[in-house]
Amino acid sequence: MERSDRPTEEWIALGEKYVMATYKRFPLVLTHGSGMRLWDCDGKAYLDFIGGIAVCALGHCHPRVVEAIQAQAAALAHVSNLYNIPPQIELAGLLVENSFADKVFFCNSGAEANEGAIKLARKYGCDILGGKYEIIAMKNSFHGRTLATVTATGQEKFQRGFAPLPDGFVHVPFDDLEALENAVNEKTCAVLLEPIQAEGGVRVPRETYLQGVRRICDENNLLMILDEVQTGMGRTGKLFGHMHEGVAPDVMTLAKALGNGFPVGAMLATDRVASVFSPGDHASTFGGNPLAMAAGKAVFKTLTEEGVIEKGARTALYLEEKLITLKNRHACIREIRGRGLLVGVELDREAAPIIGRCIDEGILIGSAGTHVLRFLPPLIVEPRDVDHLITTLDRILEDA
């Protein structure tokens, strides 16, 4: 790949000068992508095992998605949601016909989708449940960076410095049905949780946990809201993470892989719940615009028509097998956990130095907390890519 017109150091210096410092960035300037690979401005290639944090399920610049965006850009980029938008209606139809839901609201991100779900639950509590407003969320969860979603997030580090936080959120331990049941009171209107806690350390609950949450919600007339921003769109081996347990929520949020890099978020709900929203209750200027919907349609059809989810699930088993072998060779690996291609490897030491060494070796991986390596490769990852990752990690852990 060709080099950029500026070297890495110059780009980084300009970024520090002009871009607000809300991210702790790695010293990389990425300019090109194709499939499983990215290239930096100096022409160095990287194997991508983090996929834009679960966004690029189809890899980088997938031809079907590129073609859809280019064609839509040449036809119509934006009109207001005051008008009907055919690709929006078509993507909503695909999501509804392949899920529990009856209606879809489109937005631009996971945080915006969760913010919409929180507002919907509050409106349902107000209109249907006689003024109930409290939402039970989980400790160690992550739901976004807006003020309401930061409050719903069960990690103090994300809330520090932003008090006073909105009222009406309580947190209970994840995977603890007794604690959840005890937290329900006369003010509770909904339960919000991730099927697998991703940012919180890649924590998979026991097999019947979601069924238990569903039961508690049914017995107490509460909404069950699933945040599938990271677990959705085939990441766990099924289209949506909750499908592993055969339960259906009342509300579900999606984003990340839904646009494969084009910003798309969605909130799905049953008719019973969605009907409490009237025109003017909620909106998003750019949500569901033609470009985003064209990208979303291409992603959805590629994932479901070309066997990408099933292929990803098979490679996930291969990755798990190789990671177990790696664990047997290195005592610093405490645990391997996850589902599908959402995988965490807990170490007995900080993950950051290992991630830095992987970057040096041309592999991008992530973390979940301080001691967990997080792997979220595109679902198109091949066994030979896994072999390269494992060989590299083996060498790095040998020296660590």
CSV table of N, CA and C in Angstrom, one decimal, residues 166-313:
chain,number,residue,atom,x,y,z
A,166,PRO,N,-28.5,11.3,36.6
A,166,PRO,CA,-29.9,11.2,36.7
A,166,PRO,C,-30.4,10.1,37.7
A,167,ASP,N,-31.5,10.4,38.3
A,167,ASP,CA,-32.1,9.5,39.3
A,167,ASP,C,-32.8,8.3,38.6
A,168,GLY,N,-32.9,7.2,39.3
A,168,GLY,CA,-33.8,6.1,38.8
A,168,GLY,C,-33.1,4.9,38.3
A,169,PHE,N,-31.8,4.7,38.6
A,169,PHE,CA,-31.0,3.5,38.2
A,169,PHE,C,-30.5,2.8,39.5
A,170,VAL,N,-30.7,1.5,39.5
A,170,VAL,CA,-30.0,0.7,40.6
A,170,VAL,C,-29.2,-0.4,39.9
A,171,HIS,N,-28.2,-0.9,40.6
A,171,HIS,CA,-27.3,-1.9,40.0
A,171,HIS,C,-27.3,-3.1,40.9
A,172,VAL,N,-27.3,-4.3,40.3
A,172,VAL,CA,-27.2,-5.6,41.0
A,172,VAL,C,-26.1,-6.4,40.3
A,173,PRO,N,-25.5,-7.4,41.1
A,173,PRO,CA,-24.5,-8.2,40.4
A,173,PRO,C,-25.1,-8.9,39.2
A,174,PHE,N,-24.2,-9.0,38.2
A,174,PHE,CA,-24.6,-9.8,36.9
A,174,PHE,C,-24.6,-11.2,37.3
A,175,ASP,N,-25.5,-12.0,36.6
A,175,ASP,CA,-25.6,-13.4,36.8
A,175,ASP,C,-26.1,-13.8,38.2
A,176,ASP,N,-26.9,-13.0,38.9
A,176,ASP,CA,-27.3,-13.2,40.2
A,176,ASP,C,-28.8,-12.9,40.2
A,177,LEU,N,-29.6,-14.0,40.0
A,177,LEU,CA,-31.1,-13.8,39.9
A,177,LEU,C,-31.7,-13.4,41.2
A,178,GLU,N,-31.2,-13.9,42.3
A,178,GLU,CA,-31.7,-13.6,43.6
A,178,GLU,C,-31.5,-12.1,43.9
A,179,ALA,N,-30.4,-11.6,43.6
A,179,ALA,CA,-30.1,-10.1,43.8
A,179,ALA,C,-31.1,-9.3,42.9
A,180,LEU,N,-31.3,-9.8,41.7
A,180,LEU,CA,-32.2,-9.1,40.8
A,180,LEU,C,-33.6,-9.1,41.4
A,181,GLU,N,-34.1,-10.2,41.8
A,181,GLU,CA,-35.4,-10.4,42.3
A,181,GLU,C,-35.6,-9.5,43.6
A,182,ASN,N,-34.6,-9.4,44.4
A,182,ASN,CA,-34.7,-8.6,45.6
A,182,ASN,C,-34.7,-7.1,45.4
A,183,ALA,N,-34.2,-6.7,44.2
A,183,ALA,CA,-34.1,-5.3,43.9
A,183,ALA,C,-35.4,-4.7,43.3
A,184,VAL,N,-36.3,-5.6,42.8
A,184,VAL,CA,-37.5,-5.1,42.3
A,184,VAL,C,-38.4,-4.5,43.3
A,185,ASN,N,-38.9,-3.3,43.1
A,185,ASN,CA,-39.8,-2.7,44.0
A,185,ASN,C,-40.9,-2.0,43.3
A,186,GLU,N,-41.7,-1.2,44.1
A,186,GLU,CA,-42.9,-0.6,43.5
A,186,GLU,C,-42.6,0.5,42.4
A,187,LYS,N,-41.3,0.9,42.3
A,187,LYS,CA,-40.9,1.9,41.3
A,187,LYS,C,-40.3,1.3,40.1
A,188,THR,N,-40.0,0.0,40.0
A,188,THR,CA,-39.3,-0.6,38.9
A,188,THR,C,-40.1,-0.7,37.7
A,189,CYS,N,-39.6,-0.3,36.5
A,189,CYS,CA,-40.3,-0.5,35.3
A,189,CYS,C,-39.5,-1.4,34.3
A,190,ALA,N,-38.2,-1.6,34.5
A,190,ALA,CA,-37.5,-2.4,33.5
A,190,ALA,C,-36.2,-2.9,34.0
A,191,VAL,N,-35.7,-3.9,33.3
A,191,VAL,CA,-34.3,-4.5,33.6
A,191,VAL,C,-33.5,-4.3,32.4
A,192,LEU,N,-32.3,-3.8,32.5
A,192,LEU,CA,-31.4,-3.5,31.3
A,192,LEU,C,-30.1,-4.3,31.5
A,193,LEU,N,-29.8,-5.1,30.5
A,193,LEU,CA,-28.5,-5.9,30.7
A,193,LEU,C,-28.0,-6.3,29.3
A,194,GLU,N,-26.7,-6.7,29.3
A,194,GLU,CA,-26.1,-7.3,28.1
A,194,GLU,C,-26.1,-8.8,28.2
A,195,PRO,N,-26.4,-9.5,27.1
A,195,PRO,CA,-26.4,-11.0,27.2
A,195,PRO,C,-25.0,-11.5,27.7
A,196,ILE,N,-24.0,-10.9,27.2
A,196,ILE,CA,-22.6,-11.1,27.7
A,196,ILE,C,-22.0,-9.8,28.0
A,197,GLN,N,-21.4,-9.6,29.2
A,197,GLN,CA,-20.8,-8.4,29.5
A,197,GLN,C,-19.4,-8.3,28.8
A,198,ALA,N,-19.4,-7.4,27.8
A,198,ALA,CA,-18.2,-7.3,26.9
A,198,ALA,C,-17.1,-6.5,27.5
A,199,GLU,N,-17.3,-5.2,27.6
A,199,GLU,CA,-16.3,-4.2,28.1
A,199,GLU,C,-16.0,-4.6,29.5
A,200,GLY,N,-17.0,-5.2,30.2
A,200,GLY,CA,-16.8,-5.5,31.6
A,200,GLY,C,-16.0,-6.8,31.9
A,201,GLY,N,-15.2,-7.2,30.9
A,201,GLY,CA,-14.3,-8.4,31.1
A,201,GLY,C,-14.7,-9.6,30.3
A,202,VAL,N,-15.6,-9.5,29.3
A,202,VAL,CA,-16.1,-10.7,28.6
A,202,VAL,C,-16.6,-11.7,29.5
A,203,ARG,N,-17.7,-11.4,30.2
A,203,ARG,CA,-18.3,-12.4,31.2
A,203,ARG,C,-19.6,-13.0,30.7
A,204,VAL,N,-19.6,-14.3,30.5
A,204,VAL,CA,-20.7,-15.0,30.0
A,204,VAL,C,-21.5,-15.6,31.2
A,205,PRO,N,-22.8,-15.3,31.3
A,205,PRO,CA,-23.6,-15.8,32.5
A,205,PRO,C,-23.8,-17.3,32.4
A,206,ARG,N,-24.3,-17.9,33.4
A,206,ARG,CA,-24.7,-19.3,33.4
A,206,ARG,C,-25.8,-19.5,32.3
A,207,GLU,N,-26.0,-20.7,31.9
A,207,GLU,CA,-26.8,-21.0,30.7
A,207,GLU,C,-28.2,-20.6,30.8
A,208,THR,N,-28.8,-20.6,32.0
A,208,THR,CA,-30.3,-20.3,32.1
A,208,THR,C,-30.5,-18.9,32.7
A,209,TYR,N,-29.5,-18.1,32.7
A,209,TYR,CA,-29.6,-16.8,33.3
A,209,TYR,C,-30.7,-15.9,32.6
A,210,LEU,N,-30.6,-15.8,31.3
A,210,LEU,CA,-31.5,-14.9,30.6
A,210,LEU,C,-32.9,-15.4,30.8
A,211,GLN,N,-33.1,-16.7,30.8
A,211,GLN,CA,-34.4,-17.3,31.0
A,211,GLN,C,-35.0,-16.8,32.4
A,212,GLY,N,-34.1,-16.8,33.4
A,212,GLY,CA,-34.4,-16.4,34.8
A,212,GLY,C,-34.8,-14.9,34.8
A,213,VAL,N,-34.1,-14.1,34.0
A,213,VAL,CA,-34.4,-12.7,34.0
A,213,VAL,C,-35.7,-12.5,33.3
A,214,ARG,N,-36.0,-13.2,32.2
A,214,ARG,CA,-37.3,-13.1,31.6
A,214,ARG,C,-38.4,-13.5,32.5
A,215,ARG,N,-38.2,-14.5,33.3
A,215,ARG,CA,-39.3,-15.0,34.3
A,215,ARG,C,-39.5,-13.8,35.3
A,216,ILE,N,-38.5,-13.3,35.8
A,216,ILE,CA,-38.7,-12.2,36.8
A,216,ILE,C,-39.4,-11.0,36.2
A,217,CYS,N,-39.0,-10.7,35.0
A,217,CYS,CA,-39.7,-9.6,34.3
A,217,CYS,C,-41.2,-9.9,34.1
A,218,ASP,N,-41.5,-11.1,33.7
A,218,ASP,CA,-42.9,-11.5,33.5
A,218,ASP,C,-43.7,-11.4,34.8
A,219,GLU,N,-43.1,-12.0,35.8
A,219,GLU,CA,-43.8,-12.1,37.1
A,219,GLU,C,-44.1,-10.7,37.7
A,220,ASN,N,-43.2,-9.7,37.4
A,220,ASN,CA,-43.4,-8.4,38.0
A,220,ASN,C,-43.8,-7.3,37.0
A,221,ASN,N,-44.2,-7.7,35.8
A,221,ASN,CA,-44.6,-6.8,34.8
A,221,ASN,C,-43.6,-5.8,34.4
A,222,LEU,N,-42.4,-6.2,34.2
A,222,LEU,CA,-41.2,-5.3,33.9
A,222,LEU,C,-40.8,-5.5,32.4
A,223,LEU,N,-40.3,-4.5,31.8
A,223,LEU,CA,-39.7,-4.7,30.5
A,223,LEU,C,-38.3,-5.3,30.6
A,224,MET,N,-38.0,-6.2,29.7
A,224,MET,CA,-36.7,-6.8,29.6
A,224,MET,C,-36.0,-6.1,28.4
A,225,ILE,N,-34.9,-5.4,28.7
A,225,ILE,CA,-34.2,-4.6,27.7
A,225,ILE,C,-32.8,-5.3,27.5
A,226,LEU,N,-32.5,-5.8,26.3
A,226,LEU,CA,-31.2,-6.4,26.1
A,226,LEU,C,-30.3,-5.4,25.2
A,227,ASP,N,-29.2,-5.1,25.8
A,227,ASP,CA,-28.2,-4.3,25.0
A,227,ASP,C,-27.3,-5.3,24.2
A,228,GLU,N,-27.7,-5.4,22.9
A,228,GLU,CA,-26.9,-6.3,22.0
A,228,GLU,C,-26.0,-5.5,21.1
A,229,VAL,N,-25.6,-4.3,21.6
A,229,VAL,CA,-24.7,-3.5,20.7
A,229,VAL,C,-23.5,-4.2,20.3
A,230,GLN,N,-22.9,-5.0,21.2
A,230,GLN,CA,-21.7,-5.7,20.9
A,230,GLN,C,-21.9,-7.2,20.6
A,231,THR,N,-23.0,-7.8,21.2
A,231,THR,CA,-23.2,-9.2,20.9
A,231,THR,C,-24.1,-9.5,19.7
A,232,GLY,N,-24.7,-8.4,19.1
A,232,GLY,CA,-25.6,-8.6,18.0
A,232,GLY,C,-24.9,-8.8,16.7
A,233,MET,N,-25.7,-9.1,15.7
A,233,MET,CA,-25.3,-9.2,14.3
A,233,MET,C,-24.2,-10.3,14.1
A,234,GLY,N,-24.5,-11.5,14.8
A,234,GLY,CA,-23.7,-12.7,14.5
A,234,GLY,C,-22.4,-12.8,15.3
A,235,ARG,N,-22.1,-11.9,16.2
A,235,ARG,CA,-20.9,-11.9,16.9
A,235,ARG,C,-20.7,-13.2,17.8
A,236,THR,N,-21.8,-13.7,18.3
A,236,THR,CA,-21.7,-14.8,19.2
A,236,THR,C,-21.9,-16.1,18.5
A,237,GLY,N,-22.2,-16.1,17.2
A,237,GLY,CA,-22.5,-17.3,16.5
A,237,GLY,C,-23.9,-17.5,16.1
A,238,LYS,N,-24.8,-16.6,16.7
A,238,LYS,CA,-26.2,-16.5,16.2
A,238,LYS,C,-26.5,-15.1,15.9
A,239,LEU,N,-27.5,-14.8,15.2
A,239,LEU,CA,-27.8,-13.4,14.8
A,239,LEU,C,-27.8,-12.4,16.0
A,240,PHE,N,-28.5,-12.8,17.0
A,240,PHE,CA,-28.5,-12.1,18.3
A,240,PHE,C,-28.1,-13.0,19.4
A,241,GLY,N,-27.4,-12.4,20.4
A,241,GLY,CA,-26.9,-13.2,21.5
A,241,GLY,C,-28.0,-13.9,22.3
A,242,HIS,N,-29.1,-13.3,22.5
A,242,HIS,CA,-30.2,-13.9,23.3
A,242,HIS,C,-30.7,-15.2,22.7
A,243,MET,N,-30.5,-15.4,21.4
A,243,MET,CA,-31.0,-16.6,20.7
A,243,MET,C,-30.4,-17.8,21.2
A,244,HIS,N,-29.3,-17.8,21.9
A,244,HIS,CA,-28.7,-19.0,22.4
A,244,HIS,C,-29.5,-19.6,23.6
A,245,GLU,N,-30.3,-18.7,24.2
A,245,GLU,CA,-31.2,-19.2,25.3
A,245,GLU,C,-32.6,-19.3,25.0
A,246,GLY,N,-33.0,-19.0,23.7
A,246,GLY,CA,-34.4,-19.1,23.3
A,246,GLY,C,-35.3,-18.2,24.0
A,247,VAL,N,-34.8,-17.1,24.5
A,247,VAL,CA,-35.7,-16.1,25.2
A,247,VAL,C,-35.9,-14.9,24.2
A,248,ALA,N,-36.9,-14.1,24.5
A,248,ALA,CA,-37.2,-12.9,23.7
A,248,ALA,C,-37.3,-11.7,24.6
A,249,PRO,N,-36.6,-10.6,24.4
A,249,PRO,CA,-36.8,-9.4,25.2
A,249,PRO,C,-38.0,-8.6,24.7
A,250,ASP,N,-38.2,-7.6,25.4
A,250,ASP,CA,-39.3,-6.6,25.0
A,250,ASP,C,-38.7,-5.5,24.1
A,251,VAL,N,-37.4,-5.2,24.4
A,251,VAL,CA,-36.7,-4.1,23.8
A,251,VAL,C,-35.2,-4.6,23.5
A,252,MET,N,-34.7,-4.3,22.4
A,252,MET,CA,-33.3,-4.7,22.1
A,252,MET,C,-32.6,-3.5,21.4
A,253,THR,N,-31.3,-3.3,21.7
A,253,THR,CA,-30.5,-2.3,21.1
A,253,THR,C,-29.4,-2.9,20.3
A,254,LEU,N,-29.1,-2.3,19.1
A,254,LEU,CA,-28.1,-2.7,18.2
A,254,LEU,C,-27.3,-1.5,17.7
A,255,ALA,N,-26.1,-1.8,17.3
A,255,ALA,CA,-25.2,-0.7,16.6
A,255,ALA,C,-24.0,-1.5,16.1
A,256,LYS,N,-22.8,-0.9,16.3
A,256,LYS,CA,-21.6,-1.5,15.9
A,256,LYS,C,-21.6,-2.2,14.6
A,257,ALA,N,-21.8,-3.6,14.5
A,257,ALA,CA,-21.7,-4.3,13.2
A,257,ALA,C,-22.8,-4.0,12.3
A,258,LEU,N,-23.9,-3.4,12.8
A,258,LEU,CA,-25.1,-3.2,11.9
A,258,LEU,C,-24.7,-2.4,10.7
A,259,GLY,N,-23.7,-1.5,10.8
A,259,GLY,CA,-23.3,-0.7,9.6
A,259,GLY,C,-21.9,-1.1,9.1
A,260,ASN,N,-21.2,-2.0,9.8
A,260,ASN,CA,-19.9,-2.4,9.4
A,260,ASN,C,-18.9,-1.2,9.2
A,261,GLY,N,-19.1,-0.2,10.0
A,261,GLY,CA,-18.3,1.0,9.9
A,261,GLY,C,-19.0,2.3,9.6
A,262,PHE,N,-20.2,2.1,8.9
A,262,PHE,CA,-21.0,3.3,8.7
A,262,PHE,C,-21.9,3.4,10.0
A,263,PRO,N,-21.9,4.6,10.6
A,263,PRO,CA,-22.6,4.8,11.9
A,263,PRO,C,-24.1,4.5,11.8
A,264,VAL,N,-24.5,3.4,12.4
A,264,VAL,CA,-26.0,3.0,12.5
A,264,VAL,C,-26.2,2.4,13.9
A,265,GLY,N,-27.3,2.9,14.5
A,265,GLY,CA,-27.8,2.3,15.7
A,265,GLY,C,-29.3,2.0,15.5
A,266,ALA,N,-29.8,1.1,16.4
A,266,ALA,CA,-31.2,0.7,16.2
A,266,ALA,C,-31.7,0.3,17.6
A,267,MET,N,-33.0,0.7,17.8
A,267,MET,CA,-33.7,0.2,19.0
A,267,MET,C,-35.0,-0.6,18.5
A,268,LEU,N,-35.1,-1.8,18.9
A,268,LEU,CA,-36.2,-2.7,18.4
A,268,LEU,C,-37.1,-2.9,19.6
A,269,ALA,N,-38.4,-3.0,19.3
A,269,ALA,CA,-39.4,-3.3,20.4
A,269,ALA,C,-40.6,-4.0,19.9
A,270,THR,N,-41.3,-4.6,20.8
A,270,THR,CA,-42.6,-5.2,20.4
A,270,THR,C,-43.6,-4.0,20.2
A,271,ASP,N,-44.7,-4.3,19.5
A,271,ASP,CA,-45.8,-3.3,19.3
A,271,ASP,C,-46.3,-2.8,20.6
A,272,ARG,N,-46.5,-3.7,21.6
A,272,ARG,CA,-47.0,-3.3,22.9
A,272,ARG,C,-46.2,-2.2,23.6
A,273,VAL,N,-44.9,-2.3,23.4
A,273,VAL,CA,-44.0,-1.3,24.1
A,273,VAL,C,-43.8,-0.1,23.2
A,274,ALA,N,-43.6,-0.3,21.9
A,274,ALA,CA,-43.3,0.8,21.0
A,274,ALA,C,-44.5,1.7,20.8
A,275,SER,N,-45.7,1.3,21.1
A,275,SER,CA,-46.8,2.1,20.9
A,275,SER,C,-46.9,3.2,21.9
A,276,VAL,N,-46.1,3.2,23.0
A,276,VAL,CA,-46.2,4.4,23.9
A,276,VAL,C,-45.5,5.6,23.4
A,277,PHE,N,-44.6,5.4,22.4
A,277,PHE,CA,-44.0,6.6,21.7
A,277,PHE,C,-44.9,7.2,20.7
A,278,SER,N,-45.2,8.5,20.8
A,278,SER,CA,-46.0,9.2,19.9
A,278,SER,C,-45.0,10.2,19.1
A,279,PRO,N,-45.5,10.7,17.9
A,279,PRO,CA,-44.6,11.7,17.2
A,279,PRO,C,-44.2,12.8,18.1
A,280,GLY,N,-42.9,13.1,18.2
A,280,GLY,CA,-42.3,14.1,19.0
A,280,GLY,C,-41.7,13.6,20.3
A,281,ASP,N,-42.0,12.4,20.7
A,281,ASP,CA,-41.4,11.8,21.9
A,281,ASP,C,-40.0,11.6,21.8
A,282,HIS,N,-39.5,11.2,20.6
A,282,HIS,CA,-38.1,10.9,20.4
A,282,HIS,C,-37.8,11.1,18.9
A,283,ALA,N,-36.5,11.4,18.6
A,283,ALA,CA,-36.1,11.6,17.2
A,283,ALA,C,-34.6,11.6,17.1
A,284,SER,N,-34.1,11.5,15.9
A,284,SER,CA,-32.7,11.6,15.6
A,284,SER,C,-32.5,12.2,14.2
A,285,THR,N,-31.9,13.3,14.1
A,285,THR,CA,-31.8,14.0,12.8
A,285,THR,C,-31.2,13.1,11.7
A,286,PHE,N,-30.0,12.4,12.0
A,286,PHE,CA,-29.4,11.6,11.0
A,286,PHE,C,-29.8,10.1,11.1
A,287,GLY,N,-30.5,9.7,12.2
A,287,GLY,CA,-30.8,8.3,12.3
A,287,GLY,C,-31.7,7.8,11.2
A,288,GLY,N,-31.2,6.7,10.6
A,288,GLY,CA,-32.0,6.1,9.6
A,288,GLY,C,-31.9,6.8,8.2
A,289,ASN,N,-30.9,7.6,8.0
A,289,ASN,CA,-30.8,8.3,6.7
A,289,ASN,C,-30.4,7.3,5.6
A,290,PRO,N,-30.7,7.7,4.4
A,290,PRO,CA,-30.5,6.7,3.3
A,290,PRO,C,-29.2,6.0,3.2
A,291,LEU,N,-28.1,6.8,3.4
A,291,LEU,CA,-26.7,6.2,3.3
A,291,LEU,C,-26.6,5.1,4.4
A,292,ALA,N,-26.9,5.4,5.6
A,292,ALA,CA,-26.8,4.5,6.7
A,292,ALA,C,-27.6,3.2,6.5
A,293,MET,N,-28.8,3.4,5.9
A,293,MET,CA,-29.7,2.3,5.7
A,293,MET,C,-29.2,1.4,4.6
A,294,ALA,N,-28.6,2.0,3.5
A,294,ALA,CA,-28.1,1.2,2.5
A,294,ALA,C,-26.9,0.4,3.0
A,295,ALA,N,-26.1,1.0,3.8
A,295,ALA,CA,-25.0,0.2,4.4
A,295,ALA,C,-25.6,-1.0,5.3
A,296,GLY,N,-26.6,-0.6,6.1
A,296,GLY,CA,-27.2,-1.7,7.0
A,296,GLY,C,-27.8,-2.8,6.2
A,297,LYS,N,-28.5,-2.5,5.2
A,297,LYS,CA,-29.1,-3.5,4.3
A,297,LYS,C,-28.1,-4.4,3.7
A,298,ALA,N,-27.0,-3.8,3.2
A,298,ALA,CA,-25.9,-4.7,2.6
A,298,ALA,C,-25.3,-5.6,3.6
A,299,VAL,N,-25.1,-5.0,4.8
A,299,VAL,CA,-24.5,-5.8,5.9
A,299,VAL,C,-25.4,-7.0,6.3
A,300,PHE,N,-26.7,-6.6,6.5
A,300,PHE,CA,-27.6,-7.7,7.0
A,300,PHE,C,-27.7,-8.8,6.0
A,301,LYS,N,-27.8,-8.4,4.7
A,301,LYS,CA,-28.0,-9.5,3.7
A,301,LYS,C,-26.7,-10.3,3.5
A,302,THR,N,-25.6,-9.6,3.6
A,302,THR,CA,-24.3,-10.4,3.4
A,302,THR,C,-24.2,-11.4,4.6
A,303,LEU,N,-24.4,-10.9,5.8
A,303,LEU,CA,-24.3,-11.8,7.0
A,303,LEU,C,-25.2,-13.0,6.9
A,304,THR,N,-26.5,-12.8,6.4
A,304,THR,CA,-27.5,-13.8,6.5
A,304,THR,C,-27.6,-14.6,5.2
A,305,GLU,N,-27.1,-14.1,4.1
A,305,GLU,CA,-27.3,-14.8,2.8
A,305,GLU,C,-26.0,-15.6,2.4
A,306,GLU,N,-24.9,-15.2,3.0
A,306,GLU,CA,-23.6,-15.8,2.5
A,306,GLU,C,-22.9,-16.7,3.5
A,307,GLY,N,-23.7,-17.0,4.6
A,307,GLY,CA,-23.2,-17.9,5.6
A,307,GLY,C,-22.0,-17.4,6.4
A,308,VAL,N,-22.0,-16.1,6.5
A,308,VAL,CA,-20.8,-15.5,7.2
A,308,VAL,C,-20.9,-15.8,8.7
A,309,ILE,N,-22.1,-15.7,9.3
A,309,ILE,CA,-22.3,-16.0,10.8
A,309,ILE,C,-21.8,-17.4,11.1
A,310,GLU,N,-22.3,-18.4,10.3
A,310,GLU,CA,-21.9,-19.8,10.5
A,310,GLU,C,-20.4,-20.0,10.3
A,311,LYS,N,-19.8,-19.4,9.3
A,311,LYS,CA,-18.4,-19.5,9.1
A,311,LYS,C,-17.6,-18.9,10.3
A,312,GLY,N,-18.1,-17.8,10.8
A,312,GLY,CA,-17.5,-17.2,11.9
A,312,GLY,C,-17.6,-18.0,13.2
A,313,ALA,N,-18.7,-18.7,13.3
A,313,ALA,CA,-18.9,-19.6,14.5
A,313,ALA,C,-17.9,-20.8,14.4
